[in-house]
mmCIF file with all atom_site columns, C-alpha atoms in Angstrom:
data_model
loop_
_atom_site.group_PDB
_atom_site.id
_atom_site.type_symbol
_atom_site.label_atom_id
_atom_site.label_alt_id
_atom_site.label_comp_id
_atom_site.label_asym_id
_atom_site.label_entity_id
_atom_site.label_seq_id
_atom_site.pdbx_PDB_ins_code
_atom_site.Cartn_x
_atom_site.Cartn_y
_atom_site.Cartn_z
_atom_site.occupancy
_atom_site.B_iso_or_equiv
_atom_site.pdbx_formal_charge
_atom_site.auth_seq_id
_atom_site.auth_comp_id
_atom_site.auth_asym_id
_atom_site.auth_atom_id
_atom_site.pdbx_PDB_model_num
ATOM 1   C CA . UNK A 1 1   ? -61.126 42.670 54.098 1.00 0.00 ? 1   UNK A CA 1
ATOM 2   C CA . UNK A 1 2   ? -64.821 42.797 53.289 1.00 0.00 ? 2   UNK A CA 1
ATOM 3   C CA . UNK A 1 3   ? -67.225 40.612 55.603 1.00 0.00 ? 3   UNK A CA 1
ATOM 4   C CA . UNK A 1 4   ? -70.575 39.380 55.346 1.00 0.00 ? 4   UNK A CA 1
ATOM 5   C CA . UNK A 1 5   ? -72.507 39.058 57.918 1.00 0.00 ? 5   UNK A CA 1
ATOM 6   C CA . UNK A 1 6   ? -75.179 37.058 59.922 1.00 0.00 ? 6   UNK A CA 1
ATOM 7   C CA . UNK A 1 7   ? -76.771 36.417 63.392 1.00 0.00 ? 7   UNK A CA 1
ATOM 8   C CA . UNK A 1 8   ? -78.421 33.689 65.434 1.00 0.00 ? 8   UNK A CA 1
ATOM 9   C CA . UNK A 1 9   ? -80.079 34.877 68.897 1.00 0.00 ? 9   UNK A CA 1
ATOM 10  C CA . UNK A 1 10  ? -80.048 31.840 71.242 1.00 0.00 ? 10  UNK A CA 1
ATOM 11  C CA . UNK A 1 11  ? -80.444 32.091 74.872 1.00 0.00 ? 11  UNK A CA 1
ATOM 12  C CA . UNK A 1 12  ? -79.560 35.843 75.041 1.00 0.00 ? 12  UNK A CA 1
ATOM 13  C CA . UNK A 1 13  ? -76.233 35.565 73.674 1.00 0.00 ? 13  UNK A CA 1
ATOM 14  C CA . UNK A 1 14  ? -76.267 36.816 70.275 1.00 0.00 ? 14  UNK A CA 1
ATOM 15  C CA . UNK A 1 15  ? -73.994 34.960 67.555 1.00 0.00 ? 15  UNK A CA 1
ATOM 16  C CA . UNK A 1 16  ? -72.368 36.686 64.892 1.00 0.00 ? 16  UNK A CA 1
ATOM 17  C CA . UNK A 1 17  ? -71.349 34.836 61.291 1.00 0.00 ? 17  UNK A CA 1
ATOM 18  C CA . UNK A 1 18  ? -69.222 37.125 59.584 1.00 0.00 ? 18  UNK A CA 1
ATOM 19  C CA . UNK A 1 19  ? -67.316 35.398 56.408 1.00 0.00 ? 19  UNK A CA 1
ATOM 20  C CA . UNK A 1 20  ? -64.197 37.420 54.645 1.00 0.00 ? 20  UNK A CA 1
ATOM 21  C CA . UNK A 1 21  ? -64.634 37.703 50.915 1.00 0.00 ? 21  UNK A CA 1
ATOM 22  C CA . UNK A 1 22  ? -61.531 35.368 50.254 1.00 0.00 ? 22  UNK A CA 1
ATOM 23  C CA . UNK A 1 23  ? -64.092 32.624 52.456 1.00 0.00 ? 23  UNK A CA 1
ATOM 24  C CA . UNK A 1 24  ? -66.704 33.393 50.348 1.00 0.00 ? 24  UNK A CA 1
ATOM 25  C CA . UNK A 1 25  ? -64.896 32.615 47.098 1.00 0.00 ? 25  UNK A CA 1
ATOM 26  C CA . UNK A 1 26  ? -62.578 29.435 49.023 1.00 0.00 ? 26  UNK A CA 1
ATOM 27  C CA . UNK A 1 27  ? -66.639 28.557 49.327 1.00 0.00 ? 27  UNK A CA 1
ATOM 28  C CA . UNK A 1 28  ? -68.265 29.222 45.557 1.00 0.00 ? 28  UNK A CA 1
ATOM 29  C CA . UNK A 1 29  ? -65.615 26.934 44.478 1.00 0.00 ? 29  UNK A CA 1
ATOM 30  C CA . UNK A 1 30  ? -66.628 23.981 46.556 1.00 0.00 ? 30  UNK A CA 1
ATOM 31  C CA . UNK A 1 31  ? -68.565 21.138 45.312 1.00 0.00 ? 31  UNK A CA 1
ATOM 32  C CA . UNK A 1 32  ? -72.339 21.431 45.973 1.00 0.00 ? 32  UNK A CA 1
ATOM 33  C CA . UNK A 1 33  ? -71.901 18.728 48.426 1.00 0.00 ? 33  UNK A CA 1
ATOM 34  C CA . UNK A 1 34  ? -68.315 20.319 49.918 1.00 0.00 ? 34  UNK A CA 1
ATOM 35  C CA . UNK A 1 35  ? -70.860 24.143 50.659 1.00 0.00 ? 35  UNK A CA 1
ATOM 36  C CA . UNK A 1 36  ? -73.200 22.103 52.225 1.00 0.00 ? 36  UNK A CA 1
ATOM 37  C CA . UNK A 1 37  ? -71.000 20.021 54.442 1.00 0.00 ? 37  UNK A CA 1
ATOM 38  C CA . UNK A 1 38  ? -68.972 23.477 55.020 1.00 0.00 ? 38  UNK A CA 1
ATOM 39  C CA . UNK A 1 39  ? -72.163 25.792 56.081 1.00 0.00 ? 39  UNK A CA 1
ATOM 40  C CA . UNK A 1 40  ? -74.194 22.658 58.071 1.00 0.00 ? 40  UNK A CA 1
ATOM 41  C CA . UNK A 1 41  ? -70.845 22.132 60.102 1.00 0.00 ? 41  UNK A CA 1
ATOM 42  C CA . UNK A 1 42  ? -70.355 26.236 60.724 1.00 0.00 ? 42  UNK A CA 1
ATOM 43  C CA . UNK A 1 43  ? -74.527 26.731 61.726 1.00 0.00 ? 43  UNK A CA 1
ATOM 44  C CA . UNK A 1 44  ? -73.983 23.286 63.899 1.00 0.00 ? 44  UNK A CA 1
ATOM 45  C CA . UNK A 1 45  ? -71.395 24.954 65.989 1.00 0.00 ? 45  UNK A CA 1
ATOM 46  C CA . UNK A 1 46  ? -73.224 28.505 66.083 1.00 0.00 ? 46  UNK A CA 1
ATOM 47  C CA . UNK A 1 47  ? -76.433 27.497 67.447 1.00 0.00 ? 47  UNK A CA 1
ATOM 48  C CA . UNK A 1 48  ? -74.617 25.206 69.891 1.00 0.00 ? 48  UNK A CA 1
ATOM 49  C CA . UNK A 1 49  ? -72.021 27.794 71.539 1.00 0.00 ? 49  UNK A CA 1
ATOM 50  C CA . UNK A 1 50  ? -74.442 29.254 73.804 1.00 0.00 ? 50  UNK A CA 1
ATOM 51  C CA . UNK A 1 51  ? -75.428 26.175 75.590 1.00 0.00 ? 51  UNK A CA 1
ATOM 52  C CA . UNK A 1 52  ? -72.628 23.784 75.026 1.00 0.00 ? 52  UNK A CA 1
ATOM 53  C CA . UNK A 1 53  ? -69.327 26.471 74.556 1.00 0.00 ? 53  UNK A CA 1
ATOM 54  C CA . UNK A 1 54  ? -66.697 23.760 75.656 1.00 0.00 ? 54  UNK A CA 1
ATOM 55  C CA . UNK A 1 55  ? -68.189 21.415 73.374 1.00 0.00 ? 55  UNK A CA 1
ATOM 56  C CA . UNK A 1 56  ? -67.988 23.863 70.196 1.00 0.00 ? 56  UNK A CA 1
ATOM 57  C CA . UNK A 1 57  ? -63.913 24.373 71.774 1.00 0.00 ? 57  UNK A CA 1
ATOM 58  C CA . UNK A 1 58  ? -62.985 20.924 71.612 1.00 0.00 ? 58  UNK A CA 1
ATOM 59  C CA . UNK A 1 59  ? -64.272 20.647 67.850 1.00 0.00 ? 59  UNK A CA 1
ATOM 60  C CA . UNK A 1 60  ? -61.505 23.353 67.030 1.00 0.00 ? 60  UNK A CA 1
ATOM 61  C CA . UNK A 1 61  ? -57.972 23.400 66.927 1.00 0.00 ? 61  UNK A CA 1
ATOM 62  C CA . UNK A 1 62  ? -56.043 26.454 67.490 1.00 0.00 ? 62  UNK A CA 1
ATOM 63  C CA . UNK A 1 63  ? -53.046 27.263 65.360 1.00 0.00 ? 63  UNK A CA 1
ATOM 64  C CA . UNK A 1 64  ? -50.016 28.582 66.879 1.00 0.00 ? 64  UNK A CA 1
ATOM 65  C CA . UNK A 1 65  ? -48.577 32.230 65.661 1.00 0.00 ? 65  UNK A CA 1
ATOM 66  C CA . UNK A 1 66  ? -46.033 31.839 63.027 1.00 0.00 ? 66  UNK A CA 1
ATOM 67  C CA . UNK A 1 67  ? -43.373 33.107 65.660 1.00 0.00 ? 67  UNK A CA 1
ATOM 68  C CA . UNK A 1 68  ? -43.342 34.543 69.339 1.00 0.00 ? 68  UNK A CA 1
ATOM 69  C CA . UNK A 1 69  ? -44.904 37.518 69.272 1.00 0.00 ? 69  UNK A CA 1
ATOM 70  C CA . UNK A 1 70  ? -44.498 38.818 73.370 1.00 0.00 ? 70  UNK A CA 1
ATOM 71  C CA . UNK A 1 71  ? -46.618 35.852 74.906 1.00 0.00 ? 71  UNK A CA 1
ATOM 72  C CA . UNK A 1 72  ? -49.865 36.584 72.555 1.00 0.00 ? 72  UNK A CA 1
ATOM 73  C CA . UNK A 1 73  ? -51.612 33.511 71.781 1.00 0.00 ? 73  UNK A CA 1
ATOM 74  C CA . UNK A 1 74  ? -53.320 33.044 68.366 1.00 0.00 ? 74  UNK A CA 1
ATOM 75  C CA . UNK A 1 75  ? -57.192 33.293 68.089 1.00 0.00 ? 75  UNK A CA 1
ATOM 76  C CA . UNK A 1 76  ? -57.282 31.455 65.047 1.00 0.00 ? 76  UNK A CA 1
ATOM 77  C CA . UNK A 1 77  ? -59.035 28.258 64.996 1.00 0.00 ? 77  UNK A CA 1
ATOM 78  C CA . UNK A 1 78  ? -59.431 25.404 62.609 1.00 0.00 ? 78  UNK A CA 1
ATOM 79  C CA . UNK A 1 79  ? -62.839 23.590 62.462 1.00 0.00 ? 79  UNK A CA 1
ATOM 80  C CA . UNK A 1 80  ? -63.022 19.544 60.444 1.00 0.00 ? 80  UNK A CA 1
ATOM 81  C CA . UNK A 1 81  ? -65.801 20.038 58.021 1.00 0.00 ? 81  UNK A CA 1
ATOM 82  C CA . UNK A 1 82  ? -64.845 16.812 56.538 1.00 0.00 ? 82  UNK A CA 1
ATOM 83  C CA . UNK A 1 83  ? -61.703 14.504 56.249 1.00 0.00 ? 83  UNK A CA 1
ATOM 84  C CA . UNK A 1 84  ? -60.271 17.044 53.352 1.00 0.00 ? 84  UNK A CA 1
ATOM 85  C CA . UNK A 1 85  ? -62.152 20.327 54.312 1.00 0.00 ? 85  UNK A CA 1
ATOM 86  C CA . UNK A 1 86  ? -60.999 22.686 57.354 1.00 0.00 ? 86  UNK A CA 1
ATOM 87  C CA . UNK A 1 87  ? -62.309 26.264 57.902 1.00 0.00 ? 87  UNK A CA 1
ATOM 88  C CA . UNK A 1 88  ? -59.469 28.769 59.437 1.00 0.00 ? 88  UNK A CA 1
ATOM 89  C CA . UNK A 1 89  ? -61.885 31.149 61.742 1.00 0.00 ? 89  UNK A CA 1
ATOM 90  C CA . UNK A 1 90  ? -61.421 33.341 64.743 1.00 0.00 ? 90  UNK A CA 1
ATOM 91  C CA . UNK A 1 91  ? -63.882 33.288 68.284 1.00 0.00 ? 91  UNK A CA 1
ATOM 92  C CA . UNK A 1 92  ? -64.395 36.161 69.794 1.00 0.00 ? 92  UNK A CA 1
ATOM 93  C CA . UNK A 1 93  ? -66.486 36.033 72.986 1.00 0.00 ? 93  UNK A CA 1
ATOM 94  C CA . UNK A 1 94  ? -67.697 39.780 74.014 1.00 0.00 ? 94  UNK A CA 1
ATOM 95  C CA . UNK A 1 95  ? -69.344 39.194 77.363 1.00 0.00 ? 95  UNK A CA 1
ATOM 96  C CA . UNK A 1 96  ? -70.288 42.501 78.009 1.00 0.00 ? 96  UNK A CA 1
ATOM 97  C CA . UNK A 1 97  ? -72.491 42.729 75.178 1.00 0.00 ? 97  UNK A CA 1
ATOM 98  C CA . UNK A 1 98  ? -73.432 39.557 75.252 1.00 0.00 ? 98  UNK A CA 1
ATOM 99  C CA . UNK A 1 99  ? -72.604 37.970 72.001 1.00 0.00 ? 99  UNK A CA 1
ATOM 100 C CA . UNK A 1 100 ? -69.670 35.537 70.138 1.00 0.00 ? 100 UNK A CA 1
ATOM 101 C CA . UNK A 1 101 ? -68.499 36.051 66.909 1.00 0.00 ? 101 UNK A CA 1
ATOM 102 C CA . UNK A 1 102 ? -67.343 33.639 64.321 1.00 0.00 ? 102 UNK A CA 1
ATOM 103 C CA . UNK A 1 103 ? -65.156 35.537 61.872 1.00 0.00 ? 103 UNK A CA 1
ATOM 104 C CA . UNK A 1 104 ? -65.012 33.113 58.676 1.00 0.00 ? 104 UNK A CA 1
ATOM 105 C CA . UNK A 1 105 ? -61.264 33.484 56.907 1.00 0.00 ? 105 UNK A CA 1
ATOM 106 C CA . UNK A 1 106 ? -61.128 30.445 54.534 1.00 0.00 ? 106 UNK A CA 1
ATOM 107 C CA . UNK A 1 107 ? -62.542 27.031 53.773 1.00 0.00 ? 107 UNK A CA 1
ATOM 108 C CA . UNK A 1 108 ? -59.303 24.822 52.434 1.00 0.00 ? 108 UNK A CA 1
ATOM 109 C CA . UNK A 1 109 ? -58.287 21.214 51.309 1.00 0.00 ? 109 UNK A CA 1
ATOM 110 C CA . UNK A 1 110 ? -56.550 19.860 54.601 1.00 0.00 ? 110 UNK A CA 1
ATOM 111 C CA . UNK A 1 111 ? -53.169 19.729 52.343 1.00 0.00 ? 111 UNK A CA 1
ATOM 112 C CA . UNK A 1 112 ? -53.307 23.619 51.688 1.00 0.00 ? 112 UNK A CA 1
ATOM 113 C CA . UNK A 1 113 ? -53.715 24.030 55.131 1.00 0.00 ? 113 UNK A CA 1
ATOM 114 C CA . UNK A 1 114 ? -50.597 25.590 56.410 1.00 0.00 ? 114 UNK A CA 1
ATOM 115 C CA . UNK A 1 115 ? -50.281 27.613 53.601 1.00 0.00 ? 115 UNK A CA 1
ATOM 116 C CA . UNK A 1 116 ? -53.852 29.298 53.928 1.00 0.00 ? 116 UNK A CA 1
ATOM 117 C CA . UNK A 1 117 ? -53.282 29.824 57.562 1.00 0.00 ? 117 UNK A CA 1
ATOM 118 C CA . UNK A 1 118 ? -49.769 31.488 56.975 1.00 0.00 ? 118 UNK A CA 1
ATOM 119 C CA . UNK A 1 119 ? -51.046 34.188 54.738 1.00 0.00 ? 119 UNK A CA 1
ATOM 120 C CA . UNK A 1 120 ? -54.351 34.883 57.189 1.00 0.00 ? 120 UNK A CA 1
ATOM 121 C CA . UNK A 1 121 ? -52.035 34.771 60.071 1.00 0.00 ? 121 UNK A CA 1
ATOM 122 C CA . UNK A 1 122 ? -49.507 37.314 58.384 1.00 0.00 ? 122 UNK A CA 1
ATOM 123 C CA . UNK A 1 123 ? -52.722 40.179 57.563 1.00 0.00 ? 123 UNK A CA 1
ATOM 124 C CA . UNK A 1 124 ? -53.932 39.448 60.870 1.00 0.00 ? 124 UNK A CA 1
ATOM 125 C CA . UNK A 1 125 ? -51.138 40.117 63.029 1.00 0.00 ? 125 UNK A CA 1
ATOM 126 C CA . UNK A 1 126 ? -48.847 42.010 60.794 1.00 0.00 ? 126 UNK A CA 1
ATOM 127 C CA . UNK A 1 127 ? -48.834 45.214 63.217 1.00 0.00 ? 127 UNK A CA 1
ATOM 128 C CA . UNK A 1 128 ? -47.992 42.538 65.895 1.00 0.00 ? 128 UNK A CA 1
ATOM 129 C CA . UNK A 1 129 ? -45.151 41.260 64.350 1.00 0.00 ? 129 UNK A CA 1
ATOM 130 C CA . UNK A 1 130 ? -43.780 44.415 62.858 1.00 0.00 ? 130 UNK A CA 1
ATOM 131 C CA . UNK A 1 131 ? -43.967 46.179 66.515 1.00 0.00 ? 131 UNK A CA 1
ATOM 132 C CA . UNK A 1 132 ? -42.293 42.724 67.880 1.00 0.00 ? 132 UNK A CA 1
ATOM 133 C CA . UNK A 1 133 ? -39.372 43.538 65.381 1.00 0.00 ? 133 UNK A CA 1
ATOM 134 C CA . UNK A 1 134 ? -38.902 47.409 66.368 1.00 0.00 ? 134 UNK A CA 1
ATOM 135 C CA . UNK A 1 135 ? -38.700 46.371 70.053 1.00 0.00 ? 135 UNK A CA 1
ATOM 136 C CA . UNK A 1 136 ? -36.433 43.703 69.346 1.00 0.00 ? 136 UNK A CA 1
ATOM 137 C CA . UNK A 1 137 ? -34.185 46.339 67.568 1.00 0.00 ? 137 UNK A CA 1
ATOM 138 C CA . UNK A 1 138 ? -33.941 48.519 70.306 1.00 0.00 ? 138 UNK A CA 1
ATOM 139 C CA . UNK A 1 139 ? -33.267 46.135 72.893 1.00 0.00 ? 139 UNK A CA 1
#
């Protein structure tokens, strides 16, 4: 997974973009107006996590792991662009460097939703699941 990469400084916490390459083509296929809508909402809730984190949290929706993996929680969000647009990104806070980073997986049409978010959700955590399996095996 090749990412691209860009930062915001704003009141010493640092904000990392990073966008996958399957993002950046969900994103060149977009209607001029769909990018637009797409990279205002994404810079929007950048530039406002430093000062207003709870406010970016309650714009995003986190999706649940597509089965119980030993009490992990997902750490994938969805963020609204627009009534038929929703990005599927991670939010990684790393207070000890003092910096967040928005990982960018894909921009979709709200119907191919659940479909998008299944195949991130399976690269993502595929050594999670396959290590739930083994220890399920042996218990």
């Amino acid at each position: 997974m090749q990412v691209a990469k860009f930062k915001l400084a704003v009141c010493n916490v640092d904000v990392l973009i990073e966008s996958t390459r399957s993002f950046e083509k969900d994103l060149g296929r977009l209607s001029e107006e769909g990018k637009a809508a797409t990279v205002k909402k994404i810079n929007d809730c950048a530039s406002l996590f430093p000062t207003k984190k709870a406010d970016v949290y309650r714009k995003l929706r986190r999706l649940p792991l597509p089965s119980d993996i030993n009490g992990y929680e997902s750490s994938l969000y969805t963020l609204r662009v627009s009534q038929k647009l929703r990005v599927i990104l991670t939010v990684d806070e790393d207070p000890i460097f003092g910096q967040v980073i928005f990982t960018l997986f894909r921009v979709v049409k709200h119907d191919d939703l659940d479909k998008a978010y299944k195949s991130v959700a399976e690269s993502l955590y595929q050594e999670l699941l396959h290590h739930n399996q083994e220890t399920a095996r042996i218990s």
